[in-house]
Tab-separated table of C-alpha atoms and ligand atoms in Angstrom:
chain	number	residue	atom	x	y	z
A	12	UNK	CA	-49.378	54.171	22.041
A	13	UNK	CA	-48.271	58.042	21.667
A	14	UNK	CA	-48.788	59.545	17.949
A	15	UNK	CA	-45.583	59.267	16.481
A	16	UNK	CA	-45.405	55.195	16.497
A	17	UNK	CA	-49.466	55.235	15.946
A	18	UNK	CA	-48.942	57.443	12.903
A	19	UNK	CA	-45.835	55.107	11.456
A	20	UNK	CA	-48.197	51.976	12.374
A	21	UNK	CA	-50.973	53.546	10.308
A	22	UNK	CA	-48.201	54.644	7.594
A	23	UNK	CA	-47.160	50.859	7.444
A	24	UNK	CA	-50.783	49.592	6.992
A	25	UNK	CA	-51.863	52.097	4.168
A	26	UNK	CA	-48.820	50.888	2.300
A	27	UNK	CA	-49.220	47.146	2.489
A	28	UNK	CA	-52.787	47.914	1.604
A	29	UNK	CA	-51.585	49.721	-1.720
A	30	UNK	CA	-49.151	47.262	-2.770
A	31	UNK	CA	-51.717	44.568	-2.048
A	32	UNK	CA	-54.581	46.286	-4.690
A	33	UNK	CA	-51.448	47.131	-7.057
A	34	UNK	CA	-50.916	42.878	-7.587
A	35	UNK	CA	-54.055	42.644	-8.274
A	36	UNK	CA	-54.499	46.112	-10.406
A	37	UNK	CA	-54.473	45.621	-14.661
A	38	UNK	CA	-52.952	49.146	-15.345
A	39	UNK	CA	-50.445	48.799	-12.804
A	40	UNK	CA	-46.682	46.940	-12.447
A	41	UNK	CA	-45.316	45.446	-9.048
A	42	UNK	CA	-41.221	45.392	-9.982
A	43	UNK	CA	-39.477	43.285	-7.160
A	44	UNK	CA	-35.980	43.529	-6.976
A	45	UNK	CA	-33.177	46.666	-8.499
A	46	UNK	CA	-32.574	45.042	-11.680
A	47	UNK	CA	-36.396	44.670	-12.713
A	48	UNK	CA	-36.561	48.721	-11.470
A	49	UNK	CA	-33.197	49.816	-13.377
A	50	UNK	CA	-34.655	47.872	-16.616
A	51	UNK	CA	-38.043	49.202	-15.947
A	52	UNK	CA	-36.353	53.557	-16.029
A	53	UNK	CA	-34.220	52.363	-18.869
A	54	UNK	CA	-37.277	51.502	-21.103
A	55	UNK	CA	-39.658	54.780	-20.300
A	56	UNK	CA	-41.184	53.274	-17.141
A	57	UNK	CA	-42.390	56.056	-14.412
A	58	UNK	CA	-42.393	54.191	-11.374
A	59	UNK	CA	-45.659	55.552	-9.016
A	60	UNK	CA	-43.512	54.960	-5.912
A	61	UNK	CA	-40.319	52.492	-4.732
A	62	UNK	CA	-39.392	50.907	-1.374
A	63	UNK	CA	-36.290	49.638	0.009
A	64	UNK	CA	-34.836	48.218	3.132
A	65	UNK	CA	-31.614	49.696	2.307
A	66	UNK	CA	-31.369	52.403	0.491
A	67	UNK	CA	-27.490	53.151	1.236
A	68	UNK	CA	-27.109	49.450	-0.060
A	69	UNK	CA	-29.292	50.170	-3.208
A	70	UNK	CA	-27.535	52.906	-4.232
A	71	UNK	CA	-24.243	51.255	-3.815
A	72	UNK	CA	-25.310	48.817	-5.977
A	73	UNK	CA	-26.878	51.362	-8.385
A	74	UNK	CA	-23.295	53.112	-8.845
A	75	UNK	CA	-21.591	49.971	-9.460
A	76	UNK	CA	-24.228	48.399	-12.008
A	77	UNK	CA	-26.391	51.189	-13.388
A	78	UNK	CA	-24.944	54.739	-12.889
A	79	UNK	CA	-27.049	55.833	-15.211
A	80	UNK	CA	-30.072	55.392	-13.380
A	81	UNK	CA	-29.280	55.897	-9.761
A	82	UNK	CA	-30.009	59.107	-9.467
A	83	UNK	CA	-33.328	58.674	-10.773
A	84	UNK	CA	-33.221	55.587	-7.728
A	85	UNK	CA	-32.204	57.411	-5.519
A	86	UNK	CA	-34.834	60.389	-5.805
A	87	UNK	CA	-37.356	57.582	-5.990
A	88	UNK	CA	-36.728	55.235	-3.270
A	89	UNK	CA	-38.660	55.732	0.561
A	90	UNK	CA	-36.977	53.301	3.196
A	91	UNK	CA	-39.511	51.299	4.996
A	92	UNK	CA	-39.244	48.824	7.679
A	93	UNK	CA	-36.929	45.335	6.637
A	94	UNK	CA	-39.229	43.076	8.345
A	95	UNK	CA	-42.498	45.149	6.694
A	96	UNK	CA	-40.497	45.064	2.851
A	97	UNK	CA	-40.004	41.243	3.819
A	98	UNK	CA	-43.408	40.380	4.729
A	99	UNK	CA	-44.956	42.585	1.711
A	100	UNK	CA	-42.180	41.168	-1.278
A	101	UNK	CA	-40.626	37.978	0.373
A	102	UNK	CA	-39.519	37.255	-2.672
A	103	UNK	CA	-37.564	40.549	-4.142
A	104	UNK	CA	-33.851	39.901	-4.286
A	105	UNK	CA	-31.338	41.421	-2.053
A	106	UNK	CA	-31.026	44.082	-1.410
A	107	UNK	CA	-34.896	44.222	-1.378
A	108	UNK	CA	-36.656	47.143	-3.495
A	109	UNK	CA	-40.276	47.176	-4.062
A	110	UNK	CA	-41.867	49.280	-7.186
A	111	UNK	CA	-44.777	50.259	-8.296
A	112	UNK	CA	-45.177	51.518	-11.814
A	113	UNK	CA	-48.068	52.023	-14.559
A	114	UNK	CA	-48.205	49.195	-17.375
A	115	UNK	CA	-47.601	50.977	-20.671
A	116	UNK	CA	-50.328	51.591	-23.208
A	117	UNK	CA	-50.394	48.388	-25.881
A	118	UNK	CA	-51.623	48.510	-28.946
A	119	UNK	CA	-52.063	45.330	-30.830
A	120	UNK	CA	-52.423	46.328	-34.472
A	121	UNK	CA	-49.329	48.291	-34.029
A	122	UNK	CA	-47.114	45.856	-32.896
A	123	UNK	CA	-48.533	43.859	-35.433
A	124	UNK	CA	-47.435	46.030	-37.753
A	125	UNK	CA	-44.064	46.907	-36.898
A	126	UNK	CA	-41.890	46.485	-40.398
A	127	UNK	CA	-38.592	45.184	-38.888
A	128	UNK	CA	-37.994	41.762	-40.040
A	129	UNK	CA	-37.918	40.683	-36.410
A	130	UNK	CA	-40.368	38.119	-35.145
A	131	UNK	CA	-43.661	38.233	-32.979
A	132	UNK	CA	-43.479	35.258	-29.498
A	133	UNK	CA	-46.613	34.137	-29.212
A	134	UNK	CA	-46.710	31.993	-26.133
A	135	UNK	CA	-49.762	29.690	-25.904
A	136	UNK	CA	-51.051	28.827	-22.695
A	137	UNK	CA	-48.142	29.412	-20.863
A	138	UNK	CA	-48.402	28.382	-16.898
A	139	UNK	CA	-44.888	28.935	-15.030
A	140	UNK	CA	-44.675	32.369	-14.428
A	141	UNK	CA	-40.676	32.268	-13.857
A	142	UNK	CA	-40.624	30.787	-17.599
A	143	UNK	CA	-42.647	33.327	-18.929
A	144	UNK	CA	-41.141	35.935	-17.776
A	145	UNK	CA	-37.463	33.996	-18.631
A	146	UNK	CA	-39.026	34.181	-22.844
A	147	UNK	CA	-39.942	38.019	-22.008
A	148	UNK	CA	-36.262	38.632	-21.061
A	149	UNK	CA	-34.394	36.853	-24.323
A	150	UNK	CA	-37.282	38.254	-26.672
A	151	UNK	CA	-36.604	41.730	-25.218
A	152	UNK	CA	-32.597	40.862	-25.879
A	153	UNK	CA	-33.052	39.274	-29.098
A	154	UNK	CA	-35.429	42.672	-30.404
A	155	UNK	CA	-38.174	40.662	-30.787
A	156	UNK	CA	-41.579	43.186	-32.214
A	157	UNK	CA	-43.584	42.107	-28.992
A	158	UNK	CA	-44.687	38.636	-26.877
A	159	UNK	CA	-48.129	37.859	-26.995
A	160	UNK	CA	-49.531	35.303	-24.433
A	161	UNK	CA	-52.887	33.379	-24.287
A	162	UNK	CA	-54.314	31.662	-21.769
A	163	UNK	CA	-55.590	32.061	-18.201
A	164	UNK	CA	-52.172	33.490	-16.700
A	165	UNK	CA	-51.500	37.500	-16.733
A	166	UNK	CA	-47.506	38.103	-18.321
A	167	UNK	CA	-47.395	41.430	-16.431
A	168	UNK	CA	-47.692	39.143	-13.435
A	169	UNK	CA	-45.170	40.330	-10.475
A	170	UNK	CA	-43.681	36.474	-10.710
A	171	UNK	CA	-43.148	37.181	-14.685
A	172	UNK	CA	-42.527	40.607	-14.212
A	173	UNK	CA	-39.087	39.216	-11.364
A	174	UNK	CA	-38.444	36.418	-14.023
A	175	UNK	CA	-38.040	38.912	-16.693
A	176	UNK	CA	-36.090	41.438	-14.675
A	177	UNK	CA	-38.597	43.940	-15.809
A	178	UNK	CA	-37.924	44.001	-19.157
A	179	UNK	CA	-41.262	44.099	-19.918
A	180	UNK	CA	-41.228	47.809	-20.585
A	181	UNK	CA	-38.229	47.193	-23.357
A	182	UNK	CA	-40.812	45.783	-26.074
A	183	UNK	CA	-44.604	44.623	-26.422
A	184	UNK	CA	-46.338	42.445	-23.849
A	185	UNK	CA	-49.878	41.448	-23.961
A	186	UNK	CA	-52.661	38.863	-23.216
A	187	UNK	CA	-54.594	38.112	-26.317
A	188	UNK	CA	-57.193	36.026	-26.266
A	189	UNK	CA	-56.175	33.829	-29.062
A	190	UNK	CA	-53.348	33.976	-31.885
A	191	UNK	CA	-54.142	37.583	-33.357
A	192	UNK	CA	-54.967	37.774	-37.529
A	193	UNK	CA	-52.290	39.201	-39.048
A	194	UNK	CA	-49.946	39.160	-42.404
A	195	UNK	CA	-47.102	37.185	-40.328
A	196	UNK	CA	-46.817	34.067	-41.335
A	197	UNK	CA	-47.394	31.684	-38.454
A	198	UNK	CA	-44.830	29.242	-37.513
A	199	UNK	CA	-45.385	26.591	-34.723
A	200	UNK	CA	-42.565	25.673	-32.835
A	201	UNK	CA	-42.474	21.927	-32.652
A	202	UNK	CA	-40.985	18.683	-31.736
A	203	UNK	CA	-42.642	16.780	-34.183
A	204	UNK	CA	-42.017	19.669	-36.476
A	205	UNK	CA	-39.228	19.968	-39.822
A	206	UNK	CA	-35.727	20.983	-38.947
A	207	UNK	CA	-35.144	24.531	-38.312
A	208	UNK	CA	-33.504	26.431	-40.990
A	209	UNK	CA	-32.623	29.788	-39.824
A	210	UNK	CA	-32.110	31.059	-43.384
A	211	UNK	CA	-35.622	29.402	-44.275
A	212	UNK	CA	-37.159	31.151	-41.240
A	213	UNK	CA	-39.718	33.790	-42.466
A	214	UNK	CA	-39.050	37.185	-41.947
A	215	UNK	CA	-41.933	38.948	-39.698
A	216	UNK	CA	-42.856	35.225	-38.633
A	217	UNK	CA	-45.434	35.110	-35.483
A	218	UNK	CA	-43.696	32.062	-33.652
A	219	UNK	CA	-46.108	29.995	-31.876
A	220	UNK	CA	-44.488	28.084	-28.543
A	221	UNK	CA	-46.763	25.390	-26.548
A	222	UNK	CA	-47.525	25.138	-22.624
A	223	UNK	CA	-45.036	23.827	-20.726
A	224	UNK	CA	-46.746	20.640	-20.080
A	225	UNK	CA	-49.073	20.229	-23.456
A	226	UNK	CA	-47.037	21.858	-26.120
A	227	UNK	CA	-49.156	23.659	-29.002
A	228	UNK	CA	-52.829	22.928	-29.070
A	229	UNK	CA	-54.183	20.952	-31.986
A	230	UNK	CA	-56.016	24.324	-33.335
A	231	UNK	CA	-52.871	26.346	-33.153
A	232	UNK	CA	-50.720	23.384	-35.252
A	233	UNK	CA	-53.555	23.410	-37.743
A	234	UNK	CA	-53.704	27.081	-38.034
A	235	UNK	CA	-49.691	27.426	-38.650
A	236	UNK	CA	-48.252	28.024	-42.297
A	237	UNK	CA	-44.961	25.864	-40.648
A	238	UNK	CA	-44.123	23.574	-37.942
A	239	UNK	CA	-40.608	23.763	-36.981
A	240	UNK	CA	-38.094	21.701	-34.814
A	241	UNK	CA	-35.194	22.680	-33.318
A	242	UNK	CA	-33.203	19.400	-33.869
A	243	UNK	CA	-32.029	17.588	-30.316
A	244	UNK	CA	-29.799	14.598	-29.783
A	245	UNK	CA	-32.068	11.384	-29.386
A	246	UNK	CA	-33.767	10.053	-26.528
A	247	UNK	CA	-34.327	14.290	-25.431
A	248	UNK	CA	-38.416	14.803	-26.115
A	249	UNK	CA	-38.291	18.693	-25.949
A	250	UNK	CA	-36.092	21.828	-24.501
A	251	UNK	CA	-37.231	24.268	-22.187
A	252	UNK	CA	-39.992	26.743	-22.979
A	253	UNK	CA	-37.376	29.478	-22.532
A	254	UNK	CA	-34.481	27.877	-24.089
A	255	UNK	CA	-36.762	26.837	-26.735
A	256	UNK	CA	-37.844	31.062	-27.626
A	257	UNK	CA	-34.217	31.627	-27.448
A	258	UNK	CA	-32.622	29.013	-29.397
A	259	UNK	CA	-34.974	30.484	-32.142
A	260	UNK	CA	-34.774	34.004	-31.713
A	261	UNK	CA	-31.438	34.179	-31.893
A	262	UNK	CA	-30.793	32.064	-34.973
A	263	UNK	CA	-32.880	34.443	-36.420
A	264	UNK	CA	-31.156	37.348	-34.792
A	265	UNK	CA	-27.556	36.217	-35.649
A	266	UNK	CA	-28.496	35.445	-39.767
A	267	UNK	CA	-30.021	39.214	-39.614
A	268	UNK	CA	-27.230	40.798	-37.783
B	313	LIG	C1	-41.544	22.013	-22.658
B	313	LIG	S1	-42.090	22.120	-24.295
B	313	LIG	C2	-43.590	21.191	-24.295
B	313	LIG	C3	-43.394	19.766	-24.283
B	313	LIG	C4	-44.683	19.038	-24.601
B	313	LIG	N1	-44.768	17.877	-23.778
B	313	LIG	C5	-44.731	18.665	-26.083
B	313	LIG	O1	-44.801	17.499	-26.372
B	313	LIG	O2	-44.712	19.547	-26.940
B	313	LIG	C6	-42.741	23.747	-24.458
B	313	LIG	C7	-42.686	24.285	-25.850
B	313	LIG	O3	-41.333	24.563	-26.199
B	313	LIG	C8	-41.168	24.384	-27.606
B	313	LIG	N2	-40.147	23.343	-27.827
B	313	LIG	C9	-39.495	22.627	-26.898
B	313	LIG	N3	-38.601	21.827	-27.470
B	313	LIG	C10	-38.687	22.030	-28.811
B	313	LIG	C11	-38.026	21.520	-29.964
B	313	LIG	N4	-37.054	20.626	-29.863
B	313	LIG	N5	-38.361	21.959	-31.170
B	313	LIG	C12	-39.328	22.912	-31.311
B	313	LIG	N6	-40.008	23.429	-30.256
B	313	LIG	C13	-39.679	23.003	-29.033
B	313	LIG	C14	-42.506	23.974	-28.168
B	313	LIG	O4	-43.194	25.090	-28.660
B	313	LIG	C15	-43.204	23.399	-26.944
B	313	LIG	O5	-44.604	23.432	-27.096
């Protein structure tokens, strides 16, 4: 093999070796696809590096949908091989872009803090990393003050991170270990719970949603200052995690806007 193709083979390994350590890296962010990279610039990100199959496609796209990031794209963006981009991020959507960016700084006391009278998502146990990131997306559009998660699954996880879009960097987002102490009053979301009453709903609540197969542990139902349902015609047993975040979210949101 003469240098040239030796050097680009070498080029090729070094970067599937980085994005490999960066899944598996705490401080770091793997964004797959444009729109999880334009939402990720948009909220402060500052993406470490970005490929793409296509650039001329990307920044096509990025004139059409988000002028007022491409150029920040465009200076950003390295091509790479379409076959190496598939193998490393089979799953980006088209046209494939790759991203690597640092995970903000969290701090929990401060989001626990924040005064507005919009609530905390506190997502217990959840397991389906397209539905986690699905709740990160409609807190992040409802304004929510941040979306705690606890449990054994990472919410900055590149799955959650694509199901999100990458609006991860618009608000909060944290593992906690359990549901943080606080002065927001704790609601659990429900089935078995009492009707939801928007105008009843606490301001500053900490809303509590179950796993996607268990619902809200026994602990967590005891621990709540509510249990709330959002009412469903008979013979449904329960909604959606996702839906479920939203439906309450923006009850909340439309009685306070
Ligand atoms: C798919 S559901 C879990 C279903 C689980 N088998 C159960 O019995 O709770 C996931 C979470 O969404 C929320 N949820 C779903 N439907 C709801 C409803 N109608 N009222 C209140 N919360 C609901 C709850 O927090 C629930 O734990």
């Amino acid at each position: 093999m003469s240098s040239a193709p030796r050097e680009a083979a070498a080029h090729e390994r070094q970067l599937a070796e980085c994005l490999r350590r960066a899944r598996h890296d705490p401080t770091l962010a793997v964004l797959e696809g444009f729109h999880a990279l334009k939402h990720a610039l948009r909220f402060g990100a500052e993406p470490l590096a970005a490929y793409a199959a296509d650039p001329v496609a990307l920044d096509e796209l990025a004139a059409a949908v988000a002028p007022d990031v491409r150029e920040r794209v465009v200076a950003l963006v390295e091509p790479i091989a379409p076959e190496l981009l598939a193998e490393l991020a089979p799953r980006a959507p088209q046209p494939a872009v790759v991203s690597i960016a640092p995970r903000p700084r969290f701090d929990l006391a401060q989001a626990l803090r924040d005064p507005r009278p919009t609530p905390i998502v506190l997502l217990e146990d959840p397991r389906n990393m397209g539905n986690l990131g699905a709740c990160i997306r409609v807190a992040a559009g409802a304004d929510a003050a941040a979306v705690l998660s606890t449990g054994t699954s990472d919410p900055w996880h590149p799955d959650a991170l694509r199901g999100a879009a990458g609006l991860h960097y618009a608000l909060p987002v944290a593992h906690v270990d359990g549901p943080p102490r606080s002065d927001r009053p704790l609601v659990a979301l429900d089935p078995g719970g009492d009707p939801l009453d928007a105008a009843a709903l606490a301001p500053r609540a900490m809303l509590a949603f179950g796993s996607e197969r268990h619902g809200l542990s026994e602990a967590l139902l005891d621990a709540a200052d509510a249990r709330v349902r959002i009412p469903m015609r008979a013979g449904v047993s329960s909604l959606n995690l996702a839906t479920s975040v939203a439906v309450v979210l923006f009850a909340a949101r439309l009685r306070d806007t």
